[in-house]
Coordinates of C-alpha atoms in Angstrom, one line a residue:
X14 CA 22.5 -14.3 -38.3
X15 CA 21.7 -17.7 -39.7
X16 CA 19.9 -19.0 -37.0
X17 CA 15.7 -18.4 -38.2
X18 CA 15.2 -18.0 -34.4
X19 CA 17.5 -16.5 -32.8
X20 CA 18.7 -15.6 -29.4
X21 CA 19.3 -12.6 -27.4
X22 CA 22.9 -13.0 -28.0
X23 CA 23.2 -13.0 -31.4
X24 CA 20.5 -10.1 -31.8
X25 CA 23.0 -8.1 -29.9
X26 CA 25.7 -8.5 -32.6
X27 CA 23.4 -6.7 -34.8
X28 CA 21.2 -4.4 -33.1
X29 CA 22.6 -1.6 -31.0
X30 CA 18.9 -0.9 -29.2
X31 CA 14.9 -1.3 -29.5
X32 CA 12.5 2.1 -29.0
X33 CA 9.0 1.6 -28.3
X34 CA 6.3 4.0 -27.9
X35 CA 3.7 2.4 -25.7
X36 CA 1.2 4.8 -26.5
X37 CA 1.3 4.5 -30.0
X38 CA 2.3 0.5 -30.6
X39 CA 5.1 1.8 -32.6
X40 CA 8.3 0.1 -32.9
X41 CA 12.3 1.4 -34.0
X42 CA 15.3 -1.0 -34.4
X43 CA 18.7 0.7 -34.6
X44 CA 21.5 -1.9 -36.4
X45 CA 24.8 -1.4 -35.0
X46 CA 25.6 0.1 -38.3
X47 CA 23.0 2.8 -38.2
X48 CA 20.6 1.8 -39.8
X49 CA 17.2 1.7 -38.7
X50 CA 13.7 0.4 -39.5
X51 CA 10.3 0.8 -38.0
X52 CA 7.0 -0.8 -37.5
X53 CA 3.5 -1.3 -35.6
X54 CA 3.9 -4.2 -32.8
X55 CA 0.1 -3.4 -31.5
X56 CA -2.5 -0.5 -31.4
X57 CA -0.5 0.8 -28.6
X58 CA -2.4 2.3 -25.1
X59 CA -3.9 5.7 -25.6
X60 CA -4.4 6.3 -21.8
X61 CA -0.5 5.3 -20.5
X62 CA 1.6 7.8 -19.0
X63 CA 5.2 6.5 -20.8
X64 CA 5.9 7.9 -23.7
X65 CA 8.8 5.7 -24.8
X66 CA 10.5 2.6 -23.8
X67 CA 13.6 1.6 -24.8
X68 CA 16.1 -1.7 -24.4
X69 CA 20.1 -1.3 -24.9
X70 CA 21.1 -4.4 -26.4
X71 CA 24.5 -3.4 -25.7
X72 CA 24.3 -2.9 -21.8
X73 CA 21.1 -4.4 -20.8
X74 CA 19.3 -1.7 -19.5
X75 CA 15.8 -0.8 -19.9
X76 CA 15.1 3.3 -19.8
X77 CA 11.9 4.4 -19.8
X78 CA 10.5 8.2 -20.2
X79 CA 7.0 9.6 -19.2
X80 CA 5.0 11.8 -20.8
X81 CA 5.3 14.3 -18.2
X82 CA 9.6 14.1 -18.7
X83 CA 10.6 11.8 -15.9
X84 CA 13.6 9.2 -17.0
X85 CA 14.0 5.8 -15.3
X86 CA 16.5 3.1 -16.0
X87 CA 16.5 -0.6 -15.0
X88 CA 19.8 -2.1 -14.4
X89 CA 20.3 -5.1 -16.4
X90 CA 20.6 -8.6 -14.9
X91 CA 24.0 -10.9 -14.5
X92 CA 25.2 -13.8 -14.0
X93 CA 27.0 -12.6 -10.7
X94 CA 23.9 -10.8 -9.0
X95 CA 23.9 -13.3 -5.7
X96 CA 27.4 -12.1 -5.0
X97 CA 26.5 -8.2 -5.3
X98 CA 28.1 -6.6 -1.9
X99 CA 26.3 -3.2 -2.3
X100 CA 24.3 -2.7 1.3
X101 CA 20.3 -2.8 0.7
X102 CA 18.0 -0.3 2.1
X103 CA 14.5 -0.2 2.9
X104 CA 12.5 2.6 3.2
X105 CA 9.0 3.1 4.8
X106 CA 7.0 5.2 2.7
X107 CA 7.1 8.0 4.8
X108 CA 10.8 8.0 3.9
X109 CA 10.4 7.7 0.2
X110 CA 7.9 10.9 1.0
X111 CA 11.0 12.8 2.5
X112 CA 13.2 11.8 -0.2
X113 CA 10.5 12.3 -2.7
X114 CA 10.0 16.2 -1.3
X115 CA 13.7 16.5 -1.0
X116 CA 13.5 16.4 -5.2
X117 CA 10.5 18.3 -5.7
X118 CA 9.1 20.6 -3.0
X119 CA 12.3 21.0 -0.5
X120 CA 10.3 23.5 1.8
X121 CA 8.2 20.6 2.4
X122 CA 10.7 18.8 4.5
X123 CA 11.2 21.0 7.7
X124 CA 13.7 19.1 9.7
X125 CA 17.6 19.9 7.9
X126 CA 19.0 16.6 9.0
X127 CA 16.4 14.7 7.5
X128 CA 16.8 17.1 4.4
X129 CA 20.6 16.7 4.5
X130 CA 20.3 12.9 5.0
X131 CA 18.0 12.3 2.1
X132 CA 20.3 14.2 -0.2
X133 CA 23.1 11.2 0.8
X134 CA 20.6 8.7 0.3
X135 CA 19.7 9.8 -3.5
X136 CA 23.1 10.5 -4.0
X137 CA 24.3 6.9 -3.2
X138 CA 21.3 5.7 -5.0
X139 CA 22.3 7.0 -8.2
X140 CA 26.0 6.5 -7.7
X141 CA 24.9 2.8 -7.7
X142 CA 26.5 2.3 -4.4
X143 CA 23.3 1.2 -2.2
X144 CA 20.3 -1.0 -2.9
X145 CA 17.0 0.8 -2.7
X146 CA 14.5 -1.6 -3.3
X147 CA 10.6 -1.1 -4.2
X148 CA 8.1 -3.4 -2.8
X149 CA 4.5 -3.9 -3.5
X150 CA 3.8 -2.1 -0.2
X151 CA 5.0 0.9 -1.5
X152 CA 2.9 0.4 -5.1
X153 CA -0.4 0.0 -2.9
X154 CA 0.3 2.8 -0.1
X155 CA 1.2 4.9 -3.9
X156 CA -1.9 4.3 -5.5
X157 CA -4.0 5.7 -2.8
X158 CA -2.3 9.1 -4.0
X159 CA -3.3 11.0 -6.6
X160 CA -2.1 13.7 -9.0
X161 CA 1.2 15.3 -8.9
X162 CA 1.9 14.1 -5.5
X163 CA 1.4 10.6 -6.5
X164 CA 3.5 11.0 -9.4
X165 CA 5.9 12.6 -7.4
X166 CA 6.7 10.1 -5.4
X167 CA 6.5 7.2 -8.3
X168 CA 9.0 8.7 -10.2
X169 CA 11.3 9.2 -6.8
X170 CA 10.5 5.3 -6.4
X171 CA 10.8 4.0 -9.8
X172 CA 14.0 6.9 -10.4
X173 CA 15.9 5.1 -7.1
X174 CA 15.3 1.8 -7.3
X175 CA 16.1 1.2 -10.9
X176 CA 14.1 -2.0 -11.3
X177 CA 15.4 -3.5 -7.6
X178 CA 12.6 -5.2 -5.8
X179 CA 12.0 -6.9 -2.5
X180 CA 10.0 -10.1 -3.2
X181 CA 7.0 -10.7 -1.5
X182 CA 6.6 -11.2 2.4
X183 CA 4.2 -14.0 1.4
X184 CA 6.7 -15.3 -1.4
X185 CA 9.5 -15.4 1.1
X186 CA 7.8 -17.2 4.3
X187 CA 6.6 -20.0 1.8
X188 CA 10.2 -20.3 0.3
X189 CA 11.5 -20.3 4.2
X190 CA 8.7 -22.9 5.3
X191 CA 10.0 -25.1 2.4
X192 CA 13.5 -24.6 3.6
X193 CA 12.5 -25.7 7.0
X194 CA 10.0 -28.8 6.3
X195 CA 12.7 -30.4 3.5
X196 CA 14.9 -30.6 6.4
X197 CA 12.4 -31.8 9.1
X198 CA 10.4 -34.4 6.8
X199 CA 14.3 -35.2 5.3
X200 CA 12.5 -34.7 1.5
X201 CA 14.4 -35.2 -1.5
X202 CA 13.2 -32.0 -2.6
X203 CA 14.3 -29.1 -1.7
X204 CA 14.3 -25.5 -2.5
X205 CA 16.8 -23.3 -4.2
X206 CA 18.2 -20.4 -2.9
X207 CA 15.7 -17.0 -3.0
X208 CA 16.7 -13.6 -4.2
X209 CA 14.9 -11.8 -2.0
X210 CA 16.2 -8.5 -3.2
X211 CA 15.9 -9.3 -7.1
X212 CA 15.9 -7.5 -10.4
X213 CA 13.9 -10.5 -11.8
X214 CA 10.5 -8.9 -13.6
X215 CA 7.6 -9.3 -11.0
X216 CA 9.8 -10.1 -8.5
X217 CA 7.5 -8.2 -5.8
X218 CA 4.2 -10.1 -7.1
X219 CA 2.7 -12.8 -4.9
X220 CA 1.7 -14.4 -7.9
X221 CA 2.9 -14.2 -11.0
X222 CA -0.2 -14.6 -13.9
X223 CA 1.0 -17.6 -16.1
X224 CA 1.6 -17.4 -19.7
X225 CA 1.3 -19.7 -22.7
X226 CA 4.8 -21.1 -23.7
X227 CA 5.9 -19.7 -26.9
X228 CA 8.6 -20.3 -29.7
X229 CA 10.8 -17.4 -28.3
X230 CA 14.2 -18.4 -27.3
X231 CA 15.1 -18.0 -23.8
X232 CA 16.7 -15.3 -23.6
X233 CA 14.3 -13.0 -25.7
X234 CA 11.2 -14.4 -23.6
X235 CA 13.1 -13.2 -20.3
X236 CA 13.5 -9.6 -21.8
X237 CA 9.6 -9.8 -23.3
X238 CA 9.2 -10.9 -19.9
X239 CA 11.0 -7.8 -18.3
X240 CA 9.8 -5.2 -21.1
X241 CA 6.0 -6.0 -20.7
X242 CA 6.4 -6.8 -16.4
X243 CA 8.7 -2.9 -15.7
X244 CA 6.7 -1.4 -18.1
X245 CA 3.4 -2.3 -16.8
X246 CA 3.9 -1.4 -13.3
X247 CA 6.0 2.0 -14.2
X248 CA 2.7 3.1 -16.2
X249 CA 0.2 2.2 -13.1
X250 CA 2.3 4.0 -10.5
X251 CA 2.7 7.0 -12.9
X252 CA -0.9 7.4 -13.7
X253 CA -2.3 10.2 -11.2
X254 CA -5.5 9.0 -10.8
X255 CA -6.6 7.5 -6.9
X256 CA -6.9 3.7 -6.4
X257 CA -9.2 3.4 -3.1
X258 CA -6.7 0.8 -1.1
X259 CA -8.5 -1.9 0.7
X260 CA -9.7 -1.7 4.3
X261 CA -8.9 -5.2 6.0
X262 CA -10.4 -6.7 9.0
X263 CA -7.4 -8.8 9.9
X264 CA -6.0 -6.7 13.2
X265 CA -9.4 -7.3 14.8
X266 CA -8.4 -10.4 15.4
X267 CA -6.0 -9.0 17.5
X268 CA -7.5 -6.7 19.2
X269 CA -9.8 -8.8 20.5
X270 CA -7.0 -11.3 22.2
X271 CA -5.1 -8.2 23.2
X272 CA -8.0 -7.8 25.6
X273 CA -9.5 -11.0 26.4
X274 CA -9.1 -11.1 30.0
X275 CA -8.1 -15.0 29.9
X276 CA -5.3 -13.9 27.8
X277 CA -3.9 -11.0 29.7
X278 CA -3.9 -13.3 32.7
X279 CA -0.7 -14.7 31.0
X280 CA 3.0 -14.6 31.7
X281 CA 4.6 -12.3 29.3
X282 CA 6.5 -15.0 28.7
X283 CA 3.7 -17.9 27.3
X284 CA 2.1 -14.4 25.2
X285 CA 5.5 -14.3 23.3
X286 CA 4.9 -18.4 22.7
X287 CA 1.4 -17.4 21.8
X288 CA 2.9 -15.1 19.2
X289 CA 4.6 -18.0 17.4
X290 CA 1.8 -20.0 17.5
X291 CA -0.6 -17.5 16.0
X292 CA 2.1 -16.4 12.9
X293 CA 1.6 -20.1 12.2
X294 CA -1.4 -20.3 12.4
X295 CA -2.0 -17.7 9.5
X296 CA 0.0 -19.5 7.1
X297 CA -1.4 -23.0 7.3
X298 CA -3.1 -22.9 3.9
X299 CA 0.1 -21.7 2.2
X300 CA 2.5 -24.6 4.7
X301 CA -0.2 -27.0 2.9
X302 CA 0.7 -26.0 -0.6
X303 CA 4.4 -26.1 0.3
X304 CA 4.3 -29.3 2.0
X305 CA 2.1 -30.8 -1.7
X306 CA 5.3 -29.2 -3.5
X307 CA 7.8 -30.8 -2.0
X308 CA 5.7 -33.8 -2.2
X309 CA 5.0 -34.1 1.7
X310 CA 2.1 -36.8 2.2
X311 CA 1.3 -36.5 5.8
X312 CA 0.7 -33.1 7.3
X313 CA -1.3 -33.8 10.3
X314 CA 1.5 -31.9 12.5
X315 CA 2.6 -29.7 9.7
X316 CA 1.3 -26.5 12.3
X317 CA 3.5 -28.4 15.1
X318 CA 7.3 -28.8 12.7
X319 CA 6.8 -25.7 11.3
X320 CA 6.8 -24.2 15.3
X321 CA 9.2 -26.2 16.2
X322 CA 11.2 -24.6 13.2
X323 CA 9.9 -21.1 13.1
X324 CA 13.4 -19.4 14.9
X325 CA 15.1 -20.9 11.4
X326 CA 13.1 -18.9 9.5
X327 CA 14.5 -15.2 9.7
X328 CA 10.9 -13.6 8.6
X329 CA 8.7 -15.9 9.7
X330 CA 10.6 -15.9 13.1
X331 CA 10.4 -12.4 13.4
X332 CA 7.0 -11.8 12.6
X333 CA 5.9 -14.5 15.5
X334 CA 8.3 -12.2 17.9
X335 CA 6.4 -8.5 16.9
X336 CA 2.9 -10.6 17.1
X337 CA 4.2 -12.0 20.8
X338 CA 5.7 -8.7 21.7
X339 CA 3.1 -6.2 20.5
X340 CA 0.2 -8.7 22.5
X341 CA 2.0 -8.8 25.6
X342 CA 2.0 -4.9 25.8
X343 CA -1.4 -4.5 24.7
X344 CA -0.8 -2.8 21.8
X345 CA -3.7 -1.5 20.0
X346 CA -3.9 -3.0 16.3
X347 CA -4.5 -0.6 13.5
X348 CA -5.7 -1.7 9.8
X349 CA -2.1 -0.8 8.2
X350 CA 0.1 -3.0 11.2
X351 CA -0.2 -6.1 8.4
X352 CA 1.4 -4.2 6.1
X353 CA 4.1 -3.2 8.3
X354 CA 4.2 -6.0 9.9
X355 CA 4.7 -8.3 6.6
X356 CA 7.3 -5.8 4.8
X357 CA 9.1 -4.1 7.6
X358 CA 9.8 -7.5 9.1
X359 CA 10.6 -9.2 6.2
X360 CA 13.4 -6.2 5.3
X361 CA 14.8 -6.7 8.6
X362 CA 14.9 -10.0 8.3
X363 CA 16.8 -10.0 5.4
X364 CA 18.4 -6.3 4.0
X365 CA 21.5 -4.5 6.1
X366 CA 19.7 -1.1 6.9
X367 CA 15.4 -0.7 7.2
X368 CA 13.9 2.9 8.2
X369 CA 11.1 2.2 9.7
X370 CA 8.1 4.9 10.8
X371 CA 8.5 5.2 14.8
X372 CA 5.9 2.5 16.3
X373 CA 7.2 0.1 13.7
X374 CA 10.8 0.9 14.8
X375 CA 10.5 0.6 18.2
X376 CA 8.2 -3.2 18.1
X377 CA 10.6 -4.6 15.6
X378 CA 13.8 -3.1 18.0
X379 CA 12.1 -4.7 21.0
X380 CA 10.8 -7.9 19.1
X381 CA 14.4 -8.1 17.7
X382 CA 15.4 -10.2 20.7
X383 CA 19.0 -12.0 21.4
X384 CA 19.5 -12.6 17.6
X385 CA 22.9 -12.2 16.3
X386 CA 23.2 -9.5 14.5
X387 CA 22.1 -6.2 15.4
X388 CA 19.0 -5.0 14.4
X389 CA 18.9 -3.0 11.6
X390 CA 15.8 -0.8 12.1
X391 CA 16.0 2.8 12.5
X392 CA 13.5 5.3 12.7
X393 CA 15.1 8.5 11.1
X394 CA 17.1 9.5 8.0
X395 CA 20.4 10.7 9.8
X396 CA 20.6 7.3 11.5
X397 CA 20.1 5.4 8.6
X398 CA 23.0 7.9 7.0
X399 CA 25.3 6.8 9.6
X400 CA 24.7 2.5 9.3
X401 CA 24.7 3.2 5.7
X402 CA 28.3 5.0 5.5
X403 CA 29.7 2.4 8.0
X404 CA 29.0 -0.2 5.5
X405 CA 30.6 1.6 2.7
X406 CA 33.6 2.3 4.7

């Protein structure tokens, strides 16, 4: 190497991998030719669970270990990743629990089919031939876990999904909102196309903390990038010890319309309308920001374009429907129905198969509408089995 800085590239001609031990700050470089040296990179991290890290310069992949002897790998990104055909599948976390007991405590899952179905699903997963993606979702429903049965289900996370994430819900409606008001307000910016399943690191994040710009060539401060983003959130997951997850006050909201008699005196028809108009109304602050973005100077009926637009926008659209559909029936509103409502819709809006819990399925089947595709929400293992093996026929 001549170059005094350089790239990932041309590290690769030399180096055959990096080893770090996270808890210890200490650092190995194996040369293609054998050789090896070592050194300190930082004081290390005395309290994380991995207890090494290491990069293939040759393949790409990050692999990871913990201290307790679970491995992990994180497929490498290319140049071709928009064209990938494998199907993507989302799991609830109460399917990630089946598959997670399915590993280690099989007597725990009492239904065969399910038992037998998760089998497939890991099986495919680690053939490469499905998508499994992690979301933030299922990092905050994890952390309220603690001990072995937190870990358990991390590493049957982390394990499956090798590094694929679904971006986040709030991510994607902003990126689709931007789609939507370009077109409507004819801007000469407009948005490039969204990953929404991505391998990018922090892809799942809502917002991503900046950093200070720094002499690295581009390619190494992508993998820093990676290294510091996978190996920070494998460590939290991993680490048994509770995170209280936060109670929110947002369904009240709708519990109170559900049963304002005003309201119910309604068609069920105007209540699905009211839908759309509510989902818009919760993202008004974030249409501002995208309509300052794309350089947008009037926005006094920014609330009435993006209605008028919201069946172009596959999540957005969707979560309107479930908020319409779940008002007209009078559906009682629990703290967690954000959650599902933000992740489950977004996954149906945009991967092939979702397996949803049961009162999820059935208001995102119903909400689903006169779309044209089917809906790809199911509410058990063996049916997600059978979508999934049509696709790989």
């Amino acid at each position: 190497m001549t170059d005094e800085n350089p790239d990932i590239a041309e590290l690769a001609q030399v180096f055959e991998e990096m080893t770090q031990n996270p808890i210890t700050g200490e650092v190995e470089l194996k040369f293609r030719n054998g050789q090896e040296i070592r050194g300190r990179l930082s004081d290390g991290d005395r309290e994380s669970m991995l207890r090494e890290m290491i990069y293939s310069f040759s393949s790409g992949v990050i692999r990871f270990e913990t201290l307790r002897g679970d491995c992990f790998e994180v497929d490498p990104v290319s140049a071709d990743m928009e064209a990938d055909p494998r199907p993507v599948i989302y799991l609830d976390q109460c399917h990630w629990s089946t598959l997670s007991n399915s590993i280690f405590d099989r007597a725990r899952v009492r239904n065969e089919r399910d038992a037998d179905a998760a089998v497939q699903i890991i099986e495919w997963a680690e053939s490469g031939k499905i998508i499994v993606p992690v979301s933030s979702a299922h990092a905050l429903e994890t952390s309220a876990l603690f001990d072995a049965r937190r870990q358990n289900l991390a590493s049957t996370i982390l394990r499956l999904s090798r590094g694929w994430q679904m971006r986040s819900p709030i991510v994607v409606r902003m990126h689709e909102m931007a789609s939507a008001l370009s077109r409507k307000f004819e801007t000469t910016l407009t948005p490039s196309t969204l990953d929404v399943f991505s391998l990018a690191a922090g892809a799942m994040d809502t917002d991503r903390r900046a950093t200070e710009s720094s002499d690295l060539p581009p390619g190494v401060s992508v993998l820093v990038d990676r290294l510091t983003s996978f190996s920070a959130i494998y460590d939290v997951l991993m680490n048994p010890e509770r995170v209280p997850a936060p109670v929110p006050g947002w369904h009240e909201h709708y519990n109170a319309v559900s049963q304002d008699p005003e309201f119910q005196a309604r068609e069920s028809r105007q209540k699905i309308i009211d839908g759309h108009a509510m989902a818009v109304a919760d993202v008004v602050s974030e249409a501002l920001i995208v309509a300052q973005n794309l350089a947008i100077s009037t926005t006094d009926h920014l609330a009435v374009s993006l209605y008028e637009s919201i069946r172009s926008m596959p999540s957005m659209g969707l979560y309107g429907d479930v908020i319409g559909h779940r008002l007209a029936i009078r559906a009682r509103w629990e703290p967690n129905d954000l959650i599902d409502m933000l992740f489950l819709g977004c996954a149906a809006a945009y991967a092939d198969v979702v397996v949803a819990e049961r009162v999820a399925t059935n208001y995102l089947q119903r909400a689903w509408g006169d779309r044209e595709t089917a809906c790809p929400v199911v509410g058990k293992l063996p049916d997600a089995v059978e979508r999934i093996s049509q696709l790989l026929a």
